[in-house]
PDB file of C-alpha atoms in Angstrom:
ATOM      1  CA  MET Y   1     -90.269-150.348 209.961  1.00 53.00           C
ATOM      2  CA  LYS Y   2     -87.519-151.006 206.948  1.00 64.00           C
ATOM      3  CA  ASN Y   3     -83.830-151.660 207.877  1.00 85.00           C
ATOM      4  CA  PHE Y   4     -81.959-149.116 205.678  1.00 91.00           C
ATOM      5  CA  PRO Y   5     -78.495-148.858 206.951  1.00 93.00           C
ATOM      6  CA  VAL Y   6     -77.624-145.330 208.298  1.00 94.00           C
ATOM      7  CA  PHE Y   7     -74.359-143.966 207.957  1.00 95.00           C
ATOM      8  CA  VAL Y   8     -72.779-141.567 210.350  1.00 95.00           C
ATOM      9  CA  PHE Y   9     -69.316-140.215 210.989  1.00 94.00           C
ATOM     10  CA  PRO Y  10     -68.010-140.108 213.622  1.00 94.00           C
ATOM     11  CA  VAL Y  11     -69.687-143.057 215.341  1.00 94.00           C
ATOM     12  CA  SER Y  12     -69.202-141.483 218.572  1.00 94.00           C
ATOM     13  CA  LEU Y  13     -68.734-137.933 220.491  1.00 94.00           C
ATOM     14  CA  GLU Y  14     -66.119-137.217 223.000  1.00 93.00           C
ATOM     15  CA  PHE Y  15     -66.414-133.976 224.945  1.00 94.00           C
ATOM     16  CA  TYR Y  16     -63.380-132.688 227.188  1.00 94.00           C
ATOM     17  CA  LEU Y  17     -64.462-130.648 230.351  1.00 91.00           C
ATOM     18  CA  ASN Y  18     -61.280-128.236 230.143  1.00 89.00           C
ATOM     19  CA  ALA Y  19     -61.009-127.932 226.282  1.00 89.00           C
ATOM     20  CA  ARG Y  20     -63.566-125.718 225.343  1.00 90.00           C
ATOM     21  CA  HIS Y  21     -62.919-126.360 221.468  1.00 91.00           C
ATOM     22  CA  THR Y  22     -64.437-129.760 221.979  1.00 91.00           C
ATOM     23  CA  HIS Y  23     -67.779-128.340 223.120  1.00 93.00           C
ATOM     24  CA  LYS Y  24     -68.691-127.850 219.358  1.00 94.00           C
ATOM     25  CA  GLN Y  25     -68.312-130.967 217.255  1.00 93.00           C
ATOM     26  CA  LEU Y  26     -69.808-132.037 213.705  1.00 93.00           C
ATOM     27  CA  LEU Y  27     -71.912-135.060 212.695  1.00 94.00           C
ATOM     28  CA  THR Y  28     -72.004-136.106 209.392  1.00 95.00           C
ATOM     29  CA  VAL Y  29     -74.874-138.242 207.896  1.00 95.00           C
ATOM     30  CA  TYR Y  30     -74.529-139.833 204.650  1.00 96.00           C
ATOM     31  CA  ASN Y  31     -77.453-140.566 201.902  1.00 94.00           C
ATOM     32  CA  PRO Y  32     -75.848-143.131 199.800  1.00 93.00           C
ATOM     33  CA  TYR Y  33     -79.173-144.051 198.245  1.00 93.00           C
ATOM     34  CA  ASP Y  34     -80.454-142.775 194.790  1.00 93.00           C
ATOM     35  CA  PHE Y  35     -83.682-141.153 196.796  1.00 93.00           C
ATOM     36  CA  PRO Y  36     -83.744-138.162 199.157  1.00 95.00           C
ATOM     37  CA  VAL Y  37     -84.686-138.949 202.591  1.00 96.00           C
ATOM     38  CA  ASN Y  38     -85.887-137.100 205.528  1.00 96.00           C
ATOM     39  CA  PHE Y  39     -83.667-137.017 208.897  1.00 96.00           C
ATOM     40  CA  LYS Y  40     -84.442-136.366 212.441  1.00 96.00           C
ATOM     41  CA  VAL Y  41     -82.034-136.299 215.488  1.00 96.00           C
ATOM     42  CA  LEU Y  42     -83.346-137.096 218.918  1.00 95.00           C
ATOM     43  CA  CYS Y  43     -81.445-137.116 222.332  1.00 94.00           C
ATOM     44  CA  THR Y  44     -81.499-138.544 225.643  1.00 94.00           C
ATOM     45  CA  SER Y  45     -80.332-135.436 227.389  1.00 91.00           C
ATOM     46  CA  PRO Y  46     -81.801-132.627 225.385  1.00 92.00           C
ATOM     47  CA  ASN Y  47     -81.049-130.152 228.120  1.00 92.00           C
ATOM     48  CA  LYS Y  48     -77.367-130.580 227.916  1.00 93.00           C
ATOM     49  CA  PHE Y  49     -77.138-130.179 224.217  1.00 94.00           C
ATOM     50  CA  THR Y  50     -77.934-127.928 221.235  1.00 93.00           C
ATOM     51  CA  VAL Y  51     -78.363-129.259 217.683  1.00 94.00           C
ATOM     52  CA  ILE Y  52     -78.519-126.890 214.802  1.00 88.00           C
ATOM     53  CA  ASP Y  53     -80.910-128.128 212.285  1.00 89.00           C
ATOM     54  CA  PRO Y  54     -81.964-131.256 213.773  1.00 93.00           C
ATOM     55  CA  GLU Y  55     -84.517-132.049 211.335  1.00 94.00           C
ATOM     56  CA  GLY Y  56     -84.121-131.752 207.181  1.00 94.00           C
ATOM     57  CA  VAL Y  57     -83.642-133.465 203.994  1.00 96.00           C
ATOM     58  CA  ILE Y  58     -80.632-135.136 202.653  1.00 96.00           C
ATOM     59  CA  ALA Y  59     -80.517-135.182 198.851  1.00 95.00           C
ATOM     60  CA  ALA Y  60     -79.858-138.700 196.857  1.00 94.00           C
ATOM     61  CA  GLN Y  61     -76.027-139.517 197.260  1.00 93.00           C
ATOM     62  CA  SER Y  62     -75.462-136.684 199.492  1.00 95.00           C
ATOM     63  CA  CYS Y  63     -74.326-135.936 202.898  1.00 95.00           C
ATOM     64  CA  ILE Y  64     -74.979-133.104 205.640  1.00 94.00           C
ATOM     65  CA  ASP Y  65     -73.223-131.726 208.389  1.00 94.00           C
ATOM     66  CA  ILE Y  66     -75.117-131.501 211.853  1.00 94.00           C
ATOM     67  CA  VAL Y  67     -73.512-129.238 214.413  1.00 95.00           C
ATOM     68  CA  VAL Y  68     -73.648-130.214 218.072  1.00 95.00           C
ATOM     69  CA  ARG Y  69     -73.024-128.022 221.008  1.00 94.00           C
ATOM     70  CA  TYR Y  70     -72.293-129.199 224.770  1.00 94.00           C
ATOM     71  CA  THR Y  71     -74.099-126.520 226.611  1.00 92.00           C
ATOM     72  CA  GLN Y  72     -73.836-127.442 230.139  1.00 86.00           C
ATOM     73  CA  PRO Y  73     -70.217-128.954 230.883  1.00 89.00           C
ATOM     74  CA  SER Y  74     -69.651-129.533 234.337  1.00 89.00           C
ATOM     75  CA  ALA Y  75     -67.666-132.208 236.626  1.00 89.00           C
ATOM     76  CA  ALA Y  76     -71.053-133.577 237.649  1.00 88.00           C
ATOM     77  CA  HIS Y  77     -71.711-134.512 234.208  1.00 89.00           C
ATOM     78  CA  CYS Y  78     -68.220-136.286 233.324  1.00 91.00           C
ATOM     79  CA  ASN Y  79     -68.136-139.784 232.453  1.00 90.00           C
ATOM     80  CA  SER Y  80     -71.991-140.200 232.009  1.00 89.00           C
ATOM     81  CA  THR Y  81     -73.101-141.639 228.455  1.00 92.00           C
ATOM     82  CA  GLU Y  82     -75.762-139.616 226.485  1.00 94.00           C
ATOM     83  CA  LYS Y  83     -76.977-140.747 222.978  1.00 95.00           C
ATOM     84  CA  PHE Y  84     -78.273-139.331 219.735  1.00 96.00           C
ATOM     85  CA  ARG Y  85     -80.461-141.276 217.511  1.00 95.00           C
ATOM     86  CA  ILE Y  86     -80.318-139.952 213.672  1.00 96.00           C
ATOM     87  CA  THR Y  87     -83.225-141.555 211.992  1.00 95.00           C
ATOM     88  CA  MET Y  88     -84.210-141.854 208.300  1.00 95.00           C
ATOM     89  CA  TYR Y  89     -87.611-141.238 206.834  1.00 94.00           C
ATOM     90  CA  ASP Y  90     -89.096-141.986 203.594  1.00 93.00           C
ATOM     91  CA  ARG Y  91     -90.205-138.630 202.184  1.00 91.00           C
ATOM     92  CA  ASN Y  92     -93.428-139.756 200.639  1.00 89.00           C
ATOM     93  CA  THR Y  93     -95.022-142.054 203.226  1.00 90.00           C
ATOM     94  CA  GLN Y  94     -92.885-140.640 206.420  1.00 89.00           C
ATOM     95  CA  GLN Y  95     -92.077-144.546 207.252  1.00 92.00           C
ATOM     96  CA  ALA Y  96     -88.887-144.712 209.106  1.00 93.00           C
ATOM     97  CA  LEU Y  97     -86.142-146.574 206.998  1.00 94.00           C
ATOM     98  CA  GLY Y  98     -83.563-146.905 209.572  1.00 94.00           C
ATOM     99  CA  LYS Y  99     -81.767-145.348 212.667  1.00 94.00           C
ATOM    100  CA  ARG Y 100     -78.399-145.139 214.193  1.00 94.00           C
ATOM    101  CA  ASP Y 101     -77.347-144.320 217.817  1.00 96.00           C
ATOM    102  CA  VAL Y 102     -74.327-142.311 218.541  1.00 96.00           C
ATOM    103  CA  PRO Y 103     -73.066-142.462 222.043  1.00 96.00           C
ATOM    104  CA  THR Y 104     -71.415-139.248 223.756  1.00 95.00           C
ATOM    105  CA  LYS Y 105     -69.412-138.757 226.884  1.00 93.00           C
ATOM    106  CA  LEU Y 106     -67.890-135.774 228.732  1.00 93.00           C
ATOM    107  CA  LEU Y 107     -64.746-136.547 229.950  1.00 92.00           C
ATOM    108  CA  GLU Y 108     -62.051-134.537 232.219  1.00 89.00           C
ATOM    109  CA  GLY Y 109     -59.169-133.015 231.386  1.00 82.00           C
ATOM    110  CA  GLU Y 110     -57.891-132.222 227.726  1.00 84.00           C
ATOM    111  CA  PRO Y 111     -57.631-134.778 224.658  1.00 82.00           C
ATOM    112  CA  ILE Y 112     -54.551-136.786 224.624  1.00 75.00           C
ATOM    113  CA  SER Y 113     -54.204-135.380 220.829  1.00 59.00           C
ATOM    114  CA  ALA Y 114     -53.188-132.092 221.991  1.00 48.00           C
ATOM    115  CA  ASN Y 115     -49.891-133.422 223.194  1.00 49.00           C
ATOM    116  CA  LEU Y 116     -49.300-135.472 220.081  1.00 48.00           C
ATOM    117  CA  GLU Y 117     -46.764-132.908 218.441  1.00 49.00           C
ATOM    118  CA  SER Y 118     -44.306-132.947 221.630  1.00 49.00           C
ATOM    119  CA  LEU Y 119     -44.552-136.842 221.643  1.00 51.00           C
ATOM    120  CA  SER Y 120     -43.980-137.540 218.124  1.00 54.00           C
ATOM    121  CA  ASP Y 121     -40.768-138.082 216.103  1.00 62.00           C
ATOM    122  CA  SER Y 122     -38.954-135.728 214.185  1.00 67.00           C
ATOM    123  CA  PHE Y 123     -39.728-135.706 210.481  1.00 69.00           C
ATOM    124  CA  HIS Y 124     -37.653-134.053 207.928  1.00 72.00           C
ATOM    125  CA  PRO Y 125     -38.118-133.160 204.148  1.00 76.00           C
ATOM    126  CA  LEU Y 126     -36.861-135.860 201.511  1.00 72.00           C
ATOM    127  CA  SER Y 127     -34.458-134.963 199.040  1.00 69.00           C
ATOM    128  CA  THR Y 128     -36.084-134.984 195.562  1.00 67.00           C
ATOM    129  CA  ARG Y 129     -32.522-136.382 193.933  1.00 65.00           C
ATOM    130  CA  SER Y 130     -32.819-139.788 192.109  1.00 57.00           C
ATOM    131  CA  THR Y 131     -30.593-142.089 193.962  1.00 54.00           C
ATOM    132  CA  PRO Y 132     -29.721-145.834 193.019  1.00 56.00           C
ATOM    133  CA  ILE Y 133     -32.249-148.240 194.618  1.00 52.00           C
ATOM    134  CA  ARG Y 134     -30.651-149.950 197.511  1.00 54.00           C
ATOM    135  CA  ALA Y 135     -32.237-152.599 199.687  1.00 49.00           C
ATOM    136  CA  VAL Y 136     -30.521-152.845 203.264  1.00 46.00           C
ATOM    137  CA  GLU Y 137     -31.224-155.782 205.509  1.00 47.00           C
ATOM    138  CA  GLU Y 138     -29.967-155.762 209.223  1.00 49.00           C
ATOM    139  CA  HIS Y 139     -30.064-159.213 211.116  1.00 48.00           C
ATOM    140  CA  LYS Y 140     -28.510-158.624 214.639  1.00 49.00           C
ATOM    141  CA  ASP Y 141     -24.921-157.020 214.321  1.00 49.00           C
ATOM    142  CA  HIS Y 142     -24.527-157.873 210.636  1.00 48.00           C
ATOM    143  CA  ARG Y 143     -25.403-155.625 207.746  1.00 50.00           C
ATOM    144  CA  VAL Y 144     -25.932-156.785 204.252  1.00 45.00           C
ATOM    145  CA  THR Y 145     -26.296-153.995 201.225  1.00 48.00           C
ATOM    146  CA  CYS Y 146     -27.851-155.281 198.204  1.00 46.00           C
ATOM    147  CA  THR Y 147     -27.248-152.845 194.882  1.00 50.00           C
ATOM    148  CA  HIS Y 148     -29.366-153.641 192.088  1.00 48.00           C
ATOM    149  CA  THR Y 149     -27.119-153.195 189.150  1.00 49.00           C
ATOM    150  CA  PRO Y 150     -28.453-152.852 185.467  1.00 50.00           C
ATOM    151  CA  TYR Y 151     -28.850-156.094 183.636  1.00 48.00           C
ATOM    152  CA  HIS Y 152     -27.125-156.501 180.451  1.00 48.00           C
ATOM    153  CA  ARG Y 153     -28.120-159.467 178.063  1.00 48.00           C
ATOM    154  CA  GLU Y 154     -25.260-161.888 177.345  1.00 50.00           C
ATOM    155  CA  GLN Y 155     -24.761-162.101 173.500  1.00 50.00           C
ATOM    156  CA  GLN Y 156     -25.713-165.654 172.514  1.00 53.00           C
ATOM    157  CA  PRO Y 157     -23.744-167.663 170.210  1.00 58.00           C
ATOM    158  CA  VAL Y 158     -25.358-168.327 166.645  1.00 56.00           C
ATOM    159  CA  ASN Y 159     -26.954-171.617 166.231  1.00 69.00           C
ATOM    160  CA  VAL Y 160     -25.202-173.130 163.139  1.00 72.00           C
ATOM    161  CA  VAL Y 161     -27.817-175.842 162.755  1.00 75.00           C
ATOM    162  CA  ALA Y 162     -30.902-173.321 162.900  1.00 74.00           C
ATOM    163  CA  VAL Y 163     -29.301-171.012 160.146  1.00 74.00           C
ATOM    164  CA  ALA Y 164     -28.412-174.169 158.073  1.00 79.00           C
ATOM    165  CA  VAL Y 165     -32.138-175.406 158.368  1.00 78.00           C
ATOM    166  CA  SER Y 166     -33.237-171.946 157.837  1.00 76.00           C
ATOM    167  CA  ILE Y 167     -31.219-171.854 154.398  1.00 80.00           C
ATOM    168  CA  CYS Y 168     -32.600-175.404 153.389  1.00 81.00           C
ATOM    169  CA  CYS Y 169     -36.263-174.386 154.078  1.00 78.00           C
ATOM    170  CA  ILE Y 170     -35.873-170.940 152.149  1.00 79.00           C
ATOM    171  CA  ALA Y 171     -34.163-172.973 148.935  1.00 76.00           C
ATOM    172  CA  ALA Y 172     -36.878-175.183 149.085  1.00 72.00           C
ATOM    173  CA  LEU Y 173     -39.429-172.695 148.795  1.00 72.00           C
ATOM    174  CA  LEU Y 174     -37.621-171.282 146.044  1.00 73.00           C
ATOM    175  CA  LEU Y 175     -38.289-174.303 143.894  1.00 70.00           C
ATOM    176  CA  PRO Y 176     -40.987-174.640 141.366  1.00 70.00           C
ATOM    177  CA  THR Y 177     -44.307-175.873 142.343  1.00 70.00           C
ATOM    178  CA  GLN Y 178     -45.452-179.285 141.412  1.00 64.00           C
ATOM    179  CA  PRO Y 179     -48.582-178.593 139.439  1.00 61.00           C
ATOM    180  CA  GLU Y 180     -46.357-176.249 136.930  1.00 55.00           C
ATOM    181  CA  PRO Y 181     -45.959-177.770 133.391  1.00 56.00           C
ATOM    182  CA  VAL Y 182     -42.905-179.348 133.159  1.00 50.00           C
ATOM    183  CA  THR Y 183     -42.048-178.174 129.667  1.00 51.00           C
ATOM    184  CA  SER Y 184     -42.342-174.494 130.729  1.00 53.00           C
ATOM    185  CA  SER Y 185     -39.843-174.845 133.262  1.00 55.00           C
ATOM    186  CA  GLN Y 186     -36.122-174.730 132.999  1.00 63.00           C
ATOM    187  CA  TRP Y 187     -35.940-177.147 136.559  1.00 60.00           C
ATOM    188  CA  PRO Y 188     -35.477-180.730 136.142  1.00 63.00           C
ATOM    189  CA  ASP Y 189     -38.583-182.843 136.889  1.00 64.00           C
ATOM    190  CA  TRP Y 190     -37.460-184.322 140.327  1.00 61.00           C
ATOM    191  CA  LEU Y 191     -36.877-180.777 141.827  1.00 64.00           C
ATOM    192  CA  HIS Y 192     -40.589-179.714 141.179  1.00 67.00           C
ATOM    193  CA  ILE Y 193     -42.098-180.084 145.010  1.00 68.00           C
ATOM    194  CA  GLY Y 194     -45.982-180.212 145.792  1.00 71.00           C
ATOM    195  CA  SER Y 195     -47.540-177.202 147.551  1.00 70.00           C
ATOM    196  CA  ASN Y 196     -48.386-179.410 150.828  1.00 71.00           C
ATOM    197  CA  LEU Y 197     -44.433-180.040 151.093  1.00 74.00           C
ATOM    198  CA  LYS Y 198     -43.789-175.970 150.613  1.00 71.00           C
ATOM    199  CA  LEU Y 199     -46.312-175.438 153.859  1.00 75.00           C
ATOM    200  CA  VAL Y 200     -44.176-177.936 155.947  1.00 77.00           C
ATOM    201  CA  PHE Y 201     -41.054-175.982 154.911  1.00 71.00           C
ATOM    202  CA  SER Y 202     -42.728-172.809 155.502  1.00 76.00           C
ATOM    203  CA  PHE Y 203     -43.816-174.005 159.119  1.00 73.00           C
ATOM    204  CA  VAL Y 204     -40.362-175.114 159.920  1.00 78.00           C
ATOM    205  CA  LEU Y 205     -38.650-171.981 158.857  1.00 75.00           C
ATOM    206  CA  GLY Y 206     -41.104-170.144 161.238  1.00 77.00           C
ATOM    207  CA  LEU Y 207     -40.112-172.300 164.017  1.00 76.00           C
ATOM    208  CA  VAL Y 208     -36.405-171.789 163.295  1.00 71.00           C
ATOM    209  CA  SER Y 209     -36.896-168.095 162.973  1.00 74.00           C
ATOM    210  CA  MET Y 210     -38.658-167.689 166.307  1.00 71.00           C
ATOM    211  CA  LEU Y 211     -35.839-169.983 168.025  1.00 71.00           C
ATOM    212  CA  VAL Y 212     -32.890-167.879 166.391  1.00 67.00           C
ATOM    213  CA  LEU Y 213     -34.616-164.199 166.869  1.00 67.00           C
ATOM    214  CA  ARG Y 214     -36.126-164.523 170.469  1.00 64.00           C
ATOM    215  CA  PRO Y 215     -34.449-162.723 173.164  1.00 56.00           C
TER     216      PRO Y 215
END
């Protein structure tokens, strides 16, 4: 027998003797696999329950709802545990793939959830008006209120040295390149600089520009 997990919700069933609406419940069986499977429902006390469609097929990546009815609720059956077993089978070989047991119990009285509305807190709708974000922290008898105000960036002073370096780098980049013929240039011989030196000035100008323009 293969050991495929069988997914069933809920994992247990509780019926209440004095609440007739609980005598009919649903079991949802999931098939998350990429192939269809057959299923079959068995019970330890079939005389107490009626199951609609206890056998069938679940398509790939689908689920089905199984209706379970408690047909003979009585005080003598209270607090006794029965079980449903859901077994999945391979459609071709009819080999069992996996199983899951779901315990059931008949309880006296009514479910507690019937009185939740009277015991719960009073809830009211929230206003849709936008309000400033406030964080309130209480510690014993002291209350501290923190209000987030808009952040304004202070104006930074202009870096005079960076501006001066930038002007020098720009002036150096405007000078003629050294390989140019000296006769065709109006600049003195000593003002001709090499291309490698211009690359250095360009790099320095880029660093200074990032320093000046960064937020």
